[in-house]
């Protein structure tokens, strides 16, 4: 089995981005093509799974063609086909998995199944060549909020998770409730810059039986209760102050728990991954606290924080070099555990 100059064609379709990329040797991104459906789903205030699946079917061949063209390669140059097979929306995942299996079979190429969250974590390797295990990674997105200890490239330990809402989910719900719309994360990030983050003191939950776990349903409910009270009493509500204060409560908890894990496990490298890792307040506070504690922080550029196929190609490389291939029975697993 070839061990260098490995070119992997990667496919990602777990939610509402149809993406394809060509990645060489797990670090060099030759192409990264993303077809987003945000404008389409904004009409409905969130992702509609059936619509997402249909759009993936329409777009997937085009993004693969564009990824090959942008990388200046053909199928003959590709050493393996990789695809996200979970977690995610089952209909959306099935489109990518079906396409990858068809390509692997038709081209007689190895097939690699990739865990979506593992892809997010390894997005950090694209721009940070110095980053190597062990490191602590905060994974924070619309569907996931976890802290993982990356012991080795194929050895992860999840030490924290959310007991209810993911951080990104809480952002979306609060943004919708105050009229900012979808997607909530970027809109709250923008509005919060115009507000006072100390205007309102929202709760920061601690989980009794786990010092690292998260809970965001309380702060989300506190925001909704604040709004309801203002509406009933006729009190004027400053939306920018409200979302800035909400964002501070969420960001401080994310940073505090991540720093705790790094210190308790004596790990000096910290990384962030997932769509919410693009949040400017989170990046700023995490940089500040890591600097204070003598920790080295890494995070991807925003394009590699959102769902993309380059990160899947990076993660797939470490499966390839360990000969960890899938056969044509590979199926979508919407609740795939890490």
Short mmCIF file of C-alpha atoms in Angstrom, two decimals:
data_model
loop_
_atom_site.label_atom_id
_atom_site.label_comp_id
_atom_site.label_asym_id
_atom_site.label_seq_id
_atom_site.Cartn_x
_atom_site.Cartn_y
_atom_site.Cartn_z
CA UNK A 1 0.00 0.00 0.00
CA UNK A 2 1.33 3.40 -1.06
CA UNK A 3 2.34 5.50 2.00
CA UNK A 4 3.15 8.97 0.65
CA UNK A 5 1.69 11.42 -1.86
CA UNK A 6 -1.64 9.90 -0.87
CA UNK A 7 -4.49 11.77 -2.53
CA UNK A 8 -7.91 11.22 -0.98
CA UNK A 9 -11.18 12.41 -2.48
CA UNK A 10 -13.40 13.25 0.49
CA UNK A 11 -17.17 13.79 0.59
CA UNK A 12 -19.20 15.52 3.34
CA UNK A 13 -23.02 15.69 3.42
CA UNK A 14 -24.00 15.29 7.07
CA UNK A 15 -26.26 18.35 7.32
CA UNK A 16 -26.85 21.21 4.88
CA UNK A 17 -23.49 21.61 3.13
CA UNK A 18 -22.65 19.44 0.13
CA UNK A 19 -18.86 19.33 0.03
CA UNK A 20 -15.99 17.59 -1.70
CA UNK A 21 -12.23 18.00 -1.37
CA UNK A 22 -8.94 16.48 -2.44
CA UNK A 23 -6.38 16.22 0.36
CA UNK A 24 -2.80 14.99 0.02
CA UNK A 25 -0.98 13.21 2.88
CA UNK A 26 -3.45 14.37 5.48
CA UNK A 27 -2.22 17.97 5.55
CA UNK A 28 -2.19 19.53 2.10
CA UNK A 29 -5.59 20.67 0.85
CA UNK A 30 -5.55 20.64 -2.96
CA UNK A 31 -9.21 21.66 -3.21
CA UNK A 32 -12.14 22.32 -0.91
CA UNK A 33 -15.52 22.90 -2.56
CA UNK A 34 -18.62 23.67 -0.49
CA UNK A 35 -22.17 24.17 -1.72
CA UNK A 36 -24.13 25.75 1.16
CA UNK A 37 -27.90 25.59 1.60
CA UNK A 38 -28.11 28.35 4.25
CA UNK A 39 -30.19 30.71 2.10
CA UNK A 40 -32.67 27.94 1.35
CA UNK A 41 -33.15 26.87 4.99
CA UNK A 42 -33.23 30.45 6.33
CA UNK A 43 -36.79 30.70 4.99
CA UNK A 44 -37.82 27.97 7.46
CA UNK A 45 -35.72 29.18 10.41
CA UNK A 46 -33.58 26.04 10.44
CA UNK A 47 -32.52 22.99 8.47
CA UNK A 48 -35.34 20.95 6.93
CA UNK A 49 -33.93 17.40 6.60
CA UNK A 50 -35.98 16.37 3.55
CA UNK A 51 -35.04 19.51 1.63
CA UNK A 52 -31.37 19.11 2.62
CA UNK A 53 -31.31 15.53 1.30
CA UNK A 54 -32.83 16.51 -2.05
CA UNK A 55 -30.36 19.37 -2.51
CA UNK A 56 -27.45 17.01 -1.76
CA UNK A 57 -28.64 14.74 -4.56
CA UNK A 58 -28.75 17.72 -6.93
CA UNK A 59 -25.34 19.09 -5.95
CA UNK A 60 -23.07 16.19 -5.12
CA UNK A 61 -21.80 15.30 -8.60
CA UNK A 62 -21.08 18.94 -9.33
CA UNK A 63 -19.03 19.55 -6.17
CA UNK A 64 -16.99 16.39 -6.80
CA UNK A 65 -16.32 17.47 -10.39
CA UNK A 66 -15.28 20.94 -9.17
CA UNK A 67 -13.04 19.50 -6.44
CA UNK A 68 -11.14 17.36 -8.95
CA UNK A 69 -10.82 20.29 -11.34
CA UNK A 70 -9.62 22.69 -8.63
CA UNK A 71 -7.03 20.14 -7.47
CA UNK A 72 -5.95 19.57 -11.08
CA UNK A 73 -6.34 15.80 -10.74
CA UNK A 74 -8.45 13.05 -12.26
CA UNK A 75 -10.00 9.96 -10.67
CA UNK A 76 -6.89 8.06 -11.79
CA UNK A 77 -4.80 10.17 -9.41
CA UNK A 78 -7.01 9.43 -6.41
CA UNK A 79 -5.84 6.73 -3.97
CA UNK A 80 -9.01 6.39 -1.88
CA UNK A 81 -12.56 7.67 -1.48
CA UNK A 82 -13.57 8.98 1.96
CA UNK A 83 -16.98 9.95 3.26
CA UNK A 84 -18.70 11.10 6.43
CA UNK A 85 -20.99 8.27 7.57
CA UNK A 86 -22.15 9.76 10.87
CA UNK A 87 -23.33 11.43 12.94
CA UNK A 88 -25.78 13.68 11.13
CA UNK A 89 -29.12 13.74 9.35
CA UNK A 90 -29.72 10.22 8.08
CA UNK A 91 -31.10 11.24 4.67
CA UNK A 92 -28.27 13.68 4.08
CA UNK A 93 -25.63 11.14 5.15
CA UNK A 94 -27.09 8.50 2.84
CA UNK A 95 -26.52 10.69 -0.20
CA UNK A 96 -22.80 11.04 0.53
CA UNK A 97 -22.36 7.41 1.56
CA UNK A 98 -24.15 6.16 -1.55
CA UNK A 99 -22.03 8.36 -3.80
CA UNK A 100 -18.78 7.28 -2.13
CA UNK A 101 -19.65 3.59 -2.35
CA UNK A 102 -20.53 3.94 -6.04
CA UNK A 103 -17.23 5.71 -6.77
CA UNK A 104 -15.17 3.22 -4.74
CA UNK A 105 -16.83 0.29 -6.51
CA UNK A 106 -16.70 1.79 -10.00
CA UNK A 107 -13.11 2.99 -9.70
CA UNK A 108 -11.88 0.02 -7.64
CA UNK A 109 -10.55 2.35 -4.92
CA UNK A 110 -10.44 1.78 -1.15
CA UNK A 111 -13.42 3.18 0.80
CA UNK A 112 -12.90 5.05 4.07
CA UNK A 113 -15.69 5.93 6.49
CA UNK A 114 -15.02 9.01 8.64
CA UNK A 115 -16.65 10.19 11.86
CA UNK A 116 -17.88 13.76 11.33
CA UNK A 117 -16.60 15.02 14.70
CA UNK A 118 -13.19 13.45 14.16
CA UNK A 119 -13.07 15.47 10.96
CA UNK A 120 -13.77 18.69 12.86
CA UNK A 121 -10.97 17.94 15.33
CA UNK A 122 -8.47 17.19 12.57
CA UNK A 123 -9.34 20.42 10.72
CA UNK A 124 -6.78 21.89 13.12
CA UNK A 125 -4.01 19.88 11.41
CA UNK A 126 -4.50 21.65 8.08
CA UNK A 127 -2.94 24.94 9.18
CA UNK A 128 -1.01 23.87 12.28
CA UNK A 129 1.71 21.44 11.23
CA UNK A 130 3.23 21.62 14.71
CA UNK A 131 0.07 20.26 16.37
CA UNK A 132 0.43 16.62 17.34
CA UNK A 133 -1.25 14.43 19.98
CA UNK A 134 -1.75 14.60 22.85
CA UNK A 135 -3.96 17.69 22.86
CA UNK A 136 -7.28 18.78 24.35
CA UNK A 137 -9.98 19.78 21.87
CA UNK A 138 -13.20 21.67 22.53
CA UNK A 139 -15.73 20.51 19.93
CA UNK A 140 -18.57 23.01 19.74
CA UNK A 141 -21.23 23.17 17.03
CA UNK A 142 -24.97 23.18 16.41
CA UNK A 143 -25.29 19.53 17.34
CA UNK A 144 -22.30 18.85 19.58
CA UNK A 145 -20.55 20.27 22.61
CA UNK A 146 -17.79 18.00 23.87
CA UNK A 147 -14.25 18.08 25.16
CA UNK A 148 -12.00 15.34 23.81
CA UNK A 149 -8.50 14.33 24.76
CA UNK A 150 -6.77 13.32 21.54
CA UNK A 151 -4.27 10.77 22.83
CA UNK A 152 -3.24 9.65 19.36
CA UNK A 153 -4.53 10.08 15.82
CA UNK A 154 -6.93 7.17 16.28
CA UNK A 155 -7.38 7.32 20.05
CA UNK A 156 -9.89 9.82 21.44
CA UNK A 157 -11.31 10.05 24.97
CA UNK A 158 -14.45 12.15 25.47
CA UNK A 159 -14.21 13.67 28.96
CA UNK A 160 -17.11 16.14 28.71
CA UNK A 161 -20.37 16.46 26.86
CA UNK A 162 -23.58 18.48 27.11
CA UNK A 163 -26.48 17.14 29.14
CA UNK A 164 -29.07 18.95 27.02
CA UNK A 165 -28.68 21.60 24.30
CA UNK A 166 -25.48 21.93 22.32
CA UNK A 167 -24.00 25.43 22.48
CA UNK A 168 -24.76 26.10 18.82
CA UNK A 169 -28.33 24.88 19.29
CA UNK A 170 -28.76 27.34 22.18
CA UNK A 171 -27.39 30.14 19.97
CA UNK A 172 -29.92 29.27 17.25
CA UNK A 173 -32.86 29.17 19.65
CA UNK A 174 -31.98 32.46 21.34
CA UNK A 175 -31.36 34.17 17.98
CA UNK A 176 -34.77 33.00 16.76
CA UNK A 177 -36.50 34.18 19.95
CA UNK A 178 -35.09 37.73 19.70
CA UNK A 179 -35.81 38.00 15.98
CA UNK A 180 -32.29 37.73 14.62
CA UNK A 181 -33.14 34.66 12.56
CA UNK A 182 -31.09 31.75 11.23
CA UNK A 183 -28.22 30.86 11.40
CA UNK A 184 -28.08 32.07 14.98
CA UNK A 185 -24.37 31.80 15.76
CA UNK A 186 -23.00 34.38 13.31
CA UNK A 187 -25.94 36.73 13.90
CA UNK A 188 -25.49 36.70 17.69
CA UNK A 189 -21.73 37.14 17.30
CA UNK A 190 -22.32 40.25 15.18
CA UNK A 191 -25.07 41.75 17.38
CA UNK A 192 -23.12 41.07 20.59
CA UNK A 193 -20.33 43.36 19.43
CA UNK A 194 -22.81 46.24 19.68
CA UNK A 195 -24.00 45.30 23.17
CA UNK A 196 -22.79 45.27 26.77
CA UNK A 197 -21.89 41.70 27.81
CA UNK A 198 -22.25 42.64 31.48
CA UNK A 199 -25.70 44.23 31.14
CA UNK A 200 -27.51 41.08 32.37
CA UNK A 201 -26.17 38.33 34.61
CA UNK A 202 -27.34 35.01 33.17
CA UNK A 203 -26.68 31.68 34.97
CA UNK A 204 -23.70 29.45 34.22
CA UNK A 205 -24.68 25.88 35.02
CA UNK A 206 -22.52 23.31 36.77
CA UNK A 207 -23.45 19.63 36.52
CA UNK A 208 -23.37 18.08 39.98
CA UNK A 209 -21.93 14.69 39.06
CA UNK A 210 -19.41 15.90 36.45
CA UNK A 211 -17.06 18.87 36.79
CA UNK A 212 -16.48 19.03 33.03
CA UNK A 213 -19.96 18.46 31.51
CA UNK A 214 -22.07 21.29 30.08
CA UNK A 215 -25.72 22.30 30.38
CA UNK A 216 -27.15 25.16 28.33
CA UNK A 217 -30.90 24.70 28.76
CA UNK A 218 -30.84 26.86 31.91
CA UNK A 219 -29.25 29.90 30.30
CA UNK A 220 -31.51 29.52 27.26
CA UNK A 221 -34.58 29.42 29.52
CA UNK A 222 -33.29 32.43 31.48
CA UNK A 223 -33.07 34.44 28.25
CA UNK A 224 -36.62 33.46 27.27
CA UNK A 225 -37.90 34.32 30.77
CA UNK A 226 -36.17 37.71 30.60
CA UNK A 227 -37.88 38.41 27.28
CA UNK A 228 -41.29 37.30 28.55
CA UNK A 229 -40.98 39.49 31.64
CA UNK A 230 -39.99 42.50 29.52
CA UNK A 231 -42.93 41.92 27.20
CA UNK A 232 -45.42 41.62 30.07
CA UNK A 233 -44.16 44.68 31.93
CA UNK A 234 -43.62 46.82 28.84
CA UNK A 235 -39.96 47.18 29.71
CA UNK A 236 -37.77 48.24 26.78
CA UNK A 237 -35.35 45.45 25.90
CA UNK A 238 -31.96 46.08 24.32
CA UNK A 239 -31.44 43.07 22.03
CA UNK A 240 -27.72 43.72 21.61
CA UNK A 241 -27.18 43.78 25.39
CA UNK A 242 -29.33 40.67 25.78
CA UNK A 243 -27.43 38.55 23.26
CA UNK A 244 -24.04 39.91 24.40
CA UNK A 245 -24.83 38.86 27.98
CA UNK A 246 -26.11 35.46 26.81
CA UNK A 247 -23.02 34.91 24.67
CA UNK A 248 -20.72 35.79 27.58
CA UNK A 249 -22.42 33.22 29.83
CA UNK A 250 -22.00 30.45 27.23
CA UNK A 251 -18.46 31.38 26.18
CA UNK A 252 -17.16 31.65 29.75
CA UNK A 253 -18.38 28.14 30.58
CA UNK A 254 -16.86 26.68 27.39
CA UNK A 255 -13.50 28.26 28.16
CA UNK A 256 -13.49 27.45 31.89
CA UNK A 257 -14.19 23.76 31.37
CA UNK A 258 -11.64 23.40 28.56
CA UNK A 259 -8.91 25.04 30.63
CA UNK A 260 -9.82 22.81 33.60
CA UNK A 261 -9.39 19.68 31.50
CA UNK A 262 -6.04 20.82 30.09
CA UNK A 263 -4.70 21.64 33.57
CA UNK A 264 -6.06 18.49 35.25
CA UNK A 265 -4.62 16.23 32.55
CA UNK A 266 -1.40 18.27 32.28
CA UNK A 267 -1.73 18.79 28.52
CA UNK A 268 -0.19 21.95 27.10
CA UNK A 269 -1.84 22.01 23.65
CA UNK A 270 -5.47 23.11 23.29
CA UNK A 271 -7.55 23.14 20.10
CA UNK A 272 -11.06 24.16 19.13
CA UNK A 273 -13.28 22.69 16.43
CA UNK A 274 -16.78 23.02 14.98
CA UNK A 275 -18.90 25.89 13.70
CA UNK A 276 -19.04 27.75 17.04
CA UNK A 277 -15.22 27.76 17.13
CA UNK A 278 -15.55 30.67 14.66
CA UNK A 279 -17.21 32.80 17.36
CA UNK A 280 -14.98 35.82 17.93
CA UNK A 281 -15.78 36.17 21.64
CA UNK A 282 -14.94 32.50 22.22
CA UNK A 283 -11.66 32.78 20.32
CA UNK A 284 -10.68 35.96 22.16
CA UNK A 285 -11.41 34.64 25.67
CA UNK A 286 -9.84 31.24 24.97
CA UNK A 287 -6.67 32.96 23.71
CA UNK A 288 -6.58 35.16 26.81
CA UNK A 289 -7.04 32.30 29.29
CA UNK A 290 -4.68 29.91 27.49
CA UNK A 291 -2.00 32.62 27.53
CA UNK A 292 -2.52 33.15 31.27
CA UNK A 293 -2.15 29.41 31.94
CA UNK A 294 0.84 28.88 29.62
CA UNK A 295 -1.16 26.79 27.14
CA UNK A 296 -0.74 26.81 23.36
CA UNK A 297 -4.03 27.40 21.52
CA UNK A 298 -4.86 26.23 18.00
CA UNK A 299 -8.00 26.77 15.94
CA UNK A 300 -8.86 26.47 12.24
CA UNK A 301 -9.73 29.32 9.91
CA UNK A 302 -13.51 29.88 9.74
CA UNK A 303 -13.78 28.02 6.40
CA UNK A 304 -12.50 24.87 8.14
CA UNK A 305 -14.73 25.35 11.22
CA UNK A 306 -17.99 24.95 9.34
CA UNK A 307 -18.83 21.62 7.69
CA UNK A 308 -16.37 20.93 4.89
CA UNK A 309 -14.80 17.96 3.13
CA UNK A 310 -11.15 18.94 3.61
CA UNK A 311 -11.36 18.00 7.28
CA UNK A 312 -12.82 14.62 6.27
CA UNK A 313 -9.88 14.06 3.93
CA UNK A 314 -7.43 14.84 6.75
CA UNK A 315 -9.09 12.39 9.14
CA UNK A 316 -9.31 9.77 6.39
CA UNK A 317 -5.54 9.83 5.85
CA UNK A 318 -4.93 8.37 9.32
CA UNK A 319 -7.42 5.60 8.56
CA UNK A 320 -5.68 4.96 5.22
CA UNK A 321 -2.20 4.53 6.67
CA UNK A 322 -3.63 2.02 9.16
CA UNK A 323 -5.44 0.12 6.39
CA UNK A 324 -8.76 0.83 8.09
CA UNK A 325 -11.07 0.48 5.11
CA UNK A 326 -14.80 -0.17 4.78
CA UNK A 327 -16.59 -2.52 2.43
CA UNK A 328 -19.74 -1.85 0.43
CA UNK A 329 -21.96 -2.65 3.43
CA UNK A 330 -21.02 0.77 4.87
CA UNK A 331 -24.18 2.58 5.93
CA UNK A 332 -25.15 5.94 7.40
CA UNK A 333 -25.15 6.00 11.22
CA UNK A 334 -26.96 9.18 12.33
CA UNK A 335 -26.08 8.75 16.03
CA UNK A 336 -22.55 7.44 15.55
CA UNK A 337 -20.52 7.58 18.78
CA UNK A 338 -16.95 8.87 18.80
#
